[in-house]
Coordinates of C-alpha atoms and ligand atoms in Angstrom, one line a residue:
X1 CA 67.9 5.7 -74.2
X2 CA 65.3 3.9 -76.3
X3 CA 63.7 1.0 -74.6
X4 CA 62.3 -1.0 -77.3
X5 CA 63.5 -4.3 -76.2
X6 CA 60.9 -6.8 -75.0
X7 CA 63.1 -8.2 -72.2
X8 CA 64.1 -5.0 -70.5
X9 CA 61.2 -4.6 -68.0
X10 CA 60.6 -2.1 -65.2
X11 CA 59.2 -3.7 -62.0
X12 CA 56.6 -1.9 -59.8
X13 CA 54.9 0.1 -62.5
X14 CA 51.3 0.8 -61.8
X15 CA 48.6 2.3 -63.7
X16 CA 44.9 3.3 -63.4
X17 CA 42.4 0.9 -65.1
X18 CA 38.8 1.0 -65.2
X19 CA 37.8 -2.3 -66.7
X20 CA 39.3 -5.5 -68.3
X21 CA 37.0 -7.1 -70.6
X22 CA 37.4 -10.8 -71.7
X23 CA 36.2 -12.4 -75.0
X24 CA 36.0 -9.4 -77.1
X25 CA 35.5 -9.8 -80.7
X26 CA 35.6 -6.3 -82.0
X27 CA 39.0 -4.9 -80.9
X28 CA 41.4 -6.6 -83.2
X29 CA 41.7 -10.0 -84.7
X30 CA 40.5 -13.2 -82.9
X31 CA 39.3 -13.3 -79.3
X32 CA 40.8 -10.5 -77.3
X33 CA 41.2 -9.3 -73.7
X34 CA 40.6 -5.5 -73.6
X35 CA 42.3 -3.5 -70.9
X36 CA 40.8 -0.1 -70.4
X37 CA 43.1 2.6 -69.2
X38 CA 41.7 5.7 -67.4
X39 CA 42.2 9.2 -68.5
X40 CA 41.9 10.8 -72.0
X41 CA 43.1 14.2 -73.3
X42 CA 40.0 14.6 -75.5
X43 CA 36.4 15.4 -74.6
X44 CA 34.5 14.1 -77.6
X45 CA 30.9 15.4 -77.6
X46 CA 29.5 12.0 -78.2
X47 CA 31.8 9.9 -75.9
X48 CA 30.1 6.6 -74.8
X49 CA 32.5 5.9 -72.1
X50 CA 32.3 9.0 -69.6
X51 CA 34.1 6.9 -66.9
X52 CA 37.0 6.7 -69.1
X53 CA 37.7 10.5 -69.4
X54 CA 39.1 11.5 -66.0
X55 CA 42.4 10.1 -64.8
X56 CA 41.3 9.5 -61.2
X57 CA 38.7 7.0 -59.8
X58 CA 35.1 8.1 -59.7
X59 CA 32.3 6.6 -57.8
X60 CA 29.0 5.7 -59.9
X61 CA 25.5 4.9 -58.6
X62 CA 23.3 2.7 -60.9
X63 CA 19.7 3.4 -60.0
X64 CA 18.3 0.3 -61.6
X65 CA 20.2 -1.9 -59.1
X66 CA 19.7 0.1 -56.0
X67 CA 17.3 -1.3 -53.3
X68 CA 17.5 1.8 -51.1
X69 CA 19.1 0.0 -48.2
X70 CA 21.2 2.7 -46.9
X71 CA 24.3 0.8 -46.5
X72 CA 26.3 3.0 -48.6
X73 CA 25.5 6.1 -46.4
X74 CA 26.5 4.1 -43.3
X75 CA 29.9 3.1 -44.8
X76 CA 31.0 6.6 -46.0
X77 CA 33.6 7.9 -43.6
X78 CA 33.1 11.5 -45.0
X79 CA 29.4 11.9 -44.8
X80 CA 29.2 12.2 -48.5
X81 CA 26.1 10.1 -49.0
X82 CA 22.6 10.8 -47.8
X83 CA 19.4 8.9 -48.2
X84 CA 16.6 11.0 -49.9
X85 CA 13.3 9.2 -50.4
X86 CA 15.1 5.8 -50.5
X87 CA 17.8 7.1 -52.9
X88 CA 21.3 7.6 -52.1
X89 CA 22.4 11.1 -53.1
X90 CA 26.3 11.7 -53.3
X91 CA 27.9 15.1 -52.6
X92 CA 30.8 14.6 -55.0
X93 CA 32.6 17.5 -53.4
X94 CA 32.9 15.4 -50.2
X95 CA 33.6 12.1 -51.9
X96 CA 37.2 10.9 -51.8
X97 CA 36.5 8.0 -54.2
X98 CA 37.7 5.5 -51.5
X99 CA 35.3 2.9 -52.6
X100 CA 33.9 1.8 -49.2
X101 CA 30.3 2.5 -50.3
X102 CA 30.7 0.3 -53.2
X103 CA 32.2 -2.4 -51.0
X104 CA 29.2 -2.2 -48.6
X105 CA 26.6 -2.1 -51.4
X106 CA 24.7 -5.6 -51.7
X107 CA 23.7 -5.0 -55.0
X108 CA 26.7 -3.6 -56.9
X109 CA 24.6 -0.4 -57.5
X110 CA 27.7 1.6 -56.3
X111 CA 30.8 1.0 -58.1
X112 CA 34.3 2.5 -58.1
X113 CA 35.2 3.4 -61.6
X114 CA 39.0 3.1 -61.8
X115 CA 41.7 1.8 -59.6
X116 CA 45.4 1.6 -59.4
X117 CA 46.9 -1.8 -60.4
X118 CA 50.3 -3.1 -61.0
X119 CA 51.5 -4.5 -64.4
X120 CA 51.7 -7.8 -62.6
X121 CA 48.1 -7.8 -61.6
X122 CA 46.9 -6.8 -65.2
X123 CA 49.0 -9.5 -66.8
X124 CA 47.7 -12.2 -64.4
X125 CA 44.2 -11.3 -65.6
X126 CA 45.3 -11.4 -69.2
X127 CA 47.2 -14.7 -68.9
X128 CA 44.0 -16.6 -68.0
X129 CA 42.9 -16.0 -71.6
X130 CA 46.1 -17.1 -73.3
X131 CA 44.7 -20.4 -74.5
X132 CA 41.8 -18.4 -76.4
X133 CA 44.3 -16.2 -78.0
X134 CA 46.3 -19.1 -79.3
X135 CA 43.3 -21.0 -80.7
X136 CA 41.7 -18.0 -82.3
X137 CA 44.6 -15.8 -83.4
X138 CA 43.6 -13.2 -80.8
X139 CA 45.6 -11.3 -78.1
X140 CA 45.5 -8.2 -75.8
X141 CA 44.1 -4.8 -76.8
X142 CA 44.9 -1.8 -74.6
X143 CA 42.1 0.8 -74.9
X144 CA 40.7 3.6 -72.8
X145 CA 40.4 6.5 -72.3
X146 CA 43.7 6.9 -74.2
X147 CA 46.2 4.2 -73.2
X148 CA 49.2 6.5 -74.1
X149 CA 48.1 8.9 -71.4
X150 CA 49.8 6.4 -69.2
X151 CA 52.9 5.7 -71.3
X152 CA 55.0 3.9 -68.7
X153 CA 52.3 1.6 -67.7
X154 CA 51.3 0.9 -71.3
X155 CA 54.9 0.3 -72.6
X156 CA 55.5 -2.2 -69.7
X157 CA 52.4 -4.0 -70.4
X158 CA 53.2 -4.1 -74.0
X159 CA 56.8 -5.4 -73.2
X160 CA 55.3 -8.3 -71.1
X161 CA 52.9 -9.3 -73.9
X162 CA 55.7 -9.3 -76.4
X163 CA 57.9 -11.5 -74.0
X164 CA 55.0 -14.0 -73.7
X165 CA 54.2 -14.0 -77.4
X166 CA 50.8 -12.3 -77.2
X167 CA 49.5 -10.3 -80.2
X168 CA 49.0 -6.7 -79.1
X169 CA 46.6 -4.1 -80.3
X170 CA 46.5 -0.3 -79.0
X171 CA 43.4 1.8 -79.5
X172 CA 44.3 5.4 -79.6
X173 CA 42.9 8.8 -80.4
X174 CA 46.4 9.6 -81.5
X175 CA 46.8 12.7 -79.3
X176 CA 50.1 11.7 -77.7
X177 CA 53.8 12.4 -77.4
X178 CA 55.5 11.0 -80.6
X179 CA 58.3 9.6 -78.6
X180 CA 55.8 7.5 -76.5
X181 CA 54.2 6.4 -79.7
X182 CA 57.3 5.6 -81.4
X183 CA 58.4 3.3 -78.4
X184 CA 54.9 1.7 -78.3
X185 CA 55.3 1.0 -82.1
X186 CA 58.3 -1.3 -81.4
X187 CA 56.2 -3.3 -79.1
X188 CA 52.7 -3.3 -80.9
X189 CA 51.4 -5.6 -83.6
X190 CA 48.3 -3.4 -84.6
X191 CA 47.2 0.1 -83.9
X192 CA 43.4 1.0 -84.1
X193 CA 43.9 4.8 -84.7
X194 CA 40.9 7.1 -84.6
X195 CA 40.6 9.9 -87.0
X196 CA 37.3 11.5 -85.7
X197 CA 37.1 14.6 -87.9
X198 CA 39.3 15.8 -90.8
X199 CA 38.7 19.5 -90.4
X200 CA 40.9 20.9 -87.6
X201 CA 38.5 23.4 -86.4
X202 CA 35.4 21.2 -86.2
X203 CA 37.8 18.7 -84.5
X204 CA 38.5 21.3 -82.0
X205 CA 34.9 22.3 -81.4
X206 CA 33.8 18.7 -80.9
X207 CA 36.7 17.0 -79.0
X208 CA 38.4 20.0 -77.3
X209 CA 41.6 19.6 -79.2
X210 CA 42.9 20.4 -82.9
X211 CA 43.9 17.4 -84.9
X212 CA 47.4 18.4 -86.3
X213 CA 49.3 16.3 -83.8
X214 CA 46.9 13.5 -84.4
X215 CA 47.5 13.5 -88.2
X216 CA 51.1 14.0 -87.8
X217 CA 51.4 11.2 -85.5
X218 CA 49.3 8.9 -87.9
X219 CA 51.6 9.8 -90.6
X220 CA 54.8 9.1 -88.8
X221 CA 53.4 5.7 -87.7
X222 CA 52.6 4.8 -91.2
X223 CA 56.2 5.8 -92.2
X224 CA 57.5 3.5 -89.7
X225 CA 55.6 0.8 -91.5
X226 CA 53.2 0.0 -88.4
X227 CA 50.2 -1.9 -89.0
X228 CA 47.2 0.7 -88.7
X229 CA 43.6 0.4 -89.0
X230 CA 42.2 4.0 -89.3
X231 CA 39.0 4.2 -87.4
X232 CA 36.2 6.8 -87.6
X233 CA 33.3 6.8 -85.2
X234 CA 30.4 8.3 -87.2
X235 CA 27.7 10.3 -85.4
X236 CA 24.6 11.9 -86.9
X237 CA 25.2 15.7 -87.2
X238 CA 28.9 15.3 -86.4
X239 CA 30.5 13.7 -89.4
X240 CA 28.0 11.8 -91.3
X241 CA 27.2 14.5 -93.8
X242 CA 28.4 14.4 -97.4
X243 CA 31.1 17.0 -97.0
X244 CA 32.6 15.1 -94.0
X245 CA 32.5 11.9 -95.8
X246 CA 34.1 13.5 -98.8
X247 CA 36.8 15.0 -96.7
X248 CA 37.5 11.7 -95.1
X249 CA 37.7 9.9 -98.5
X250 CA 40.3 12.5 -99.6
X251 CA 42.1 12.3 -96.4
X252 CA 42.5 8.4 -97.1
X253 CA 43.3 8.7 -100.8
X254 CA 45.9 11.2 -99.9
X255 CA 47.8 8.7 -97.7
X256 CA 48.5 5.6 -99.8
X257 CA 50.0 3.8 -96.7
X258 CA 46.5 3.7 -95.3
X259 CA 45.2 0.2 -96.1
X260 CA 42.2 -0.4 -94.0
X261 CA 39.5 2.1 -92.8
X262 CA 36.8 1.1 -90.3
X263 CA 33.6 3.2 -89.7
X264 CA 32.2 2.8 -86.2
X265 CA 28.5 3.5 -85.8
X266 CA 27.9 5.8 -83.0
X267 CA 25.4 4.9 -80.3
X268 CA 23.9 6.0 -77.0
X269 CA 24.5 3.0 -75.1
X270 CA 26.6 4.9 -72.6
X271 CA 23.7 7.0 -71.4
X272 CA 23.1 4.8 -68.2
X273 CA 26.9 5.6 -67.3
X274 CA 26.4 9.3 -67.6
X275 CA 23.5 9.1 -65.2
X276 CA 25.5 6.9 -62.8
X277 CA 28.0 9.7 -62.7
X278 CA 25.6 12.5 -62.4
X279 CA 26.4 14.0 -65.8
X280 CA 24.1 14.9 -68.7
X281 CA 24.3 12.3 -71.5
X282 CA 24.8 13.6 -75.2
X283 CA 22.0 12.7 -77.6
X284 CA 23.5 12.2 -81.1
X285 CA 21.7 9.1 -82.0
X286 CA 23.0 6.4 -84.4
X287 CA 23.6 6.6 -88.1
X288 CA 21.8 4.4 -90.7
X289 CA 23.8 1.5 -91.4
X290 CA 22.8 1.3 -95.1
X291 CA 24.2 4.9 -95.4
X292 CA 27.4 3.8 -93.7
X293 CA 27.8 0.9 -96.0
X294 CA 27.4 3.2 -99.1
X295 CA 29.8 5.7 -97.6
X296 CA 32.3 2.9 -97.1
X297 CA 32.0 1.7 -100.7
X298 CA 32.5 5.4 -101.9
X299 CA 35.7 5.7 -99.9
X300 CA 36.9 2.5 -101.5
X301 CA 36.2 3.7 -104.9
X302 CA 38.1 6.8 -104.2
X303 CA 41.3 5.2 -102.8
X304 CA 43.0 2.6 -104.8
X305 CA 43.2 -0.7 -102.8
X306 CA 41.8 0.5 -99.6
X307 CA 39.4 -1.8 -97.6
X308 CA 36.8 0.4 -95.9
X309 CA 34.4 -1.6 -93.8
X310 CA 31.6 -0.9 -91.3
X311 CA 32.4 -2.2 -87.8
X312 CA 30.0 -4.8 -86.5
X313 CA 30.8 -3.9 -82.8
X314 CA 30.2 -0.8 -80.8
X315 CA 33.1 1.6 -79.9
Ligands
SF4_401 S1 33.7 6.6 -52.5 FE1 34.2 6.8 -50.3 S2 33.9 9.0 -49.9 FE2 33.0 8.6 -51.7 S3 30.8 8.3 -51.3 FE3 31.8 6.2 -51.2 S4 32.6 5.8 -49.2 FE4 32.1 8.1 -49.3
SF4_402 S1 24.1 0.2 -50.6 FE1 23.7 -0.1 -52.7 S2 21.6 -1.0 -52.8 FE2 21.9 0.0 -50.7 S3 21.1 2.2 -51.0 FE3 23.4 2.3 -51.4 S4 23.4 1.9 -53.5 FE4 21.4 1.4 -53.1

C-alpha cells in the first residue's frame, strides 16, 4: 500500500545522521536547516564529505585541535588509542565507534561522525528554526550521503515536515529504488538532483556505479511533474572539459522538462576530514568561475527556456 498521506506516521523510526546544519542559504530557497543522513551508494572520486559515505558511525581525530592530553586513550575500553609522541593513534580495527574518547576529549579534537537518532529528535531540532522558515520562505533540506539510502527514516521526516507545513528539499544522487523516490516525491517540494557525468562508463569509473538508473529516475520524476533542479558538481579533469560540457548541454536540451540547472564548483575543503579519518584526500582542485559562467551561458543557449546558473555555495 502506498503511504503518501502526510498524516500517516510511523512512530519509533530511527536513522543515522552525521550533522544538522542551521541557517544554510545554499540548499534550496530561503533559510534552511539541512539534515545530513549517513551512507551513500556512490564513491565519487572527488567527494568532499568522506564522513558521509559509510552508513555506520566513525571516529575522527582533528590534529589541529588536539593538545595531546591522552584522555582519549584512558577513556577507550578497547585499547584502540595509543599516544605516540603526544599524538593519539587509533587502531581502527579495534575501534567500535562507541564515542567514549570523543566524550572525554576536552578540545573536541575527537568526534564521533554519525549517530542513531529518532525522527522525533531530528524534528525537535528542525522545529527551532521554524520562525526563520516562515520569514525567509525557507525550510528543511535532507542531504547526505544519500538520504534515500534510509528511505523509512527520510519518508517519516518528510511526512512530519508536510504535516507542520515546512517546505522540503531532498538532495539526491538519484541512485535509489524508484518506489522510494516516488513515495518521496509525494512529500517533497523540491529535488536537488545530481547528474555528475553523462557518459555511463566515465560515471562508473569516477563514482563506482553506472548512471542508467539515475537518468531513468530523473526522467520518471520529471514525468511526475516534480520540481527538480539538476545539479552538476564540476571538477577539473573530471567533467570541466568541452566534451563533457557539450554532452551535458545535449542531455539538458533533450529533456525539455528540465527547467533549472546548477553548476556546483568543486573544491578541496574536505581535505581535513579525510585526514581526520586516516584517509587520503582527493586532489582535483577547483574550476575557474569565469569558465563555469561561460559554460552555463552555453547550456542556456542550447536549451530553450532553461536557466543554468553557477552555485554560490559549496557542495
Ligand atoms: S570510539 Fe570507542 S572504541 Fe573507538 S577509539 Fe574511541 S573509545 Fe575507543
Ligand atoms: S583527548 Fe582530545 S586533546 Fe586529548 S589527546 Fe585525545 S584527541 Fe587530543
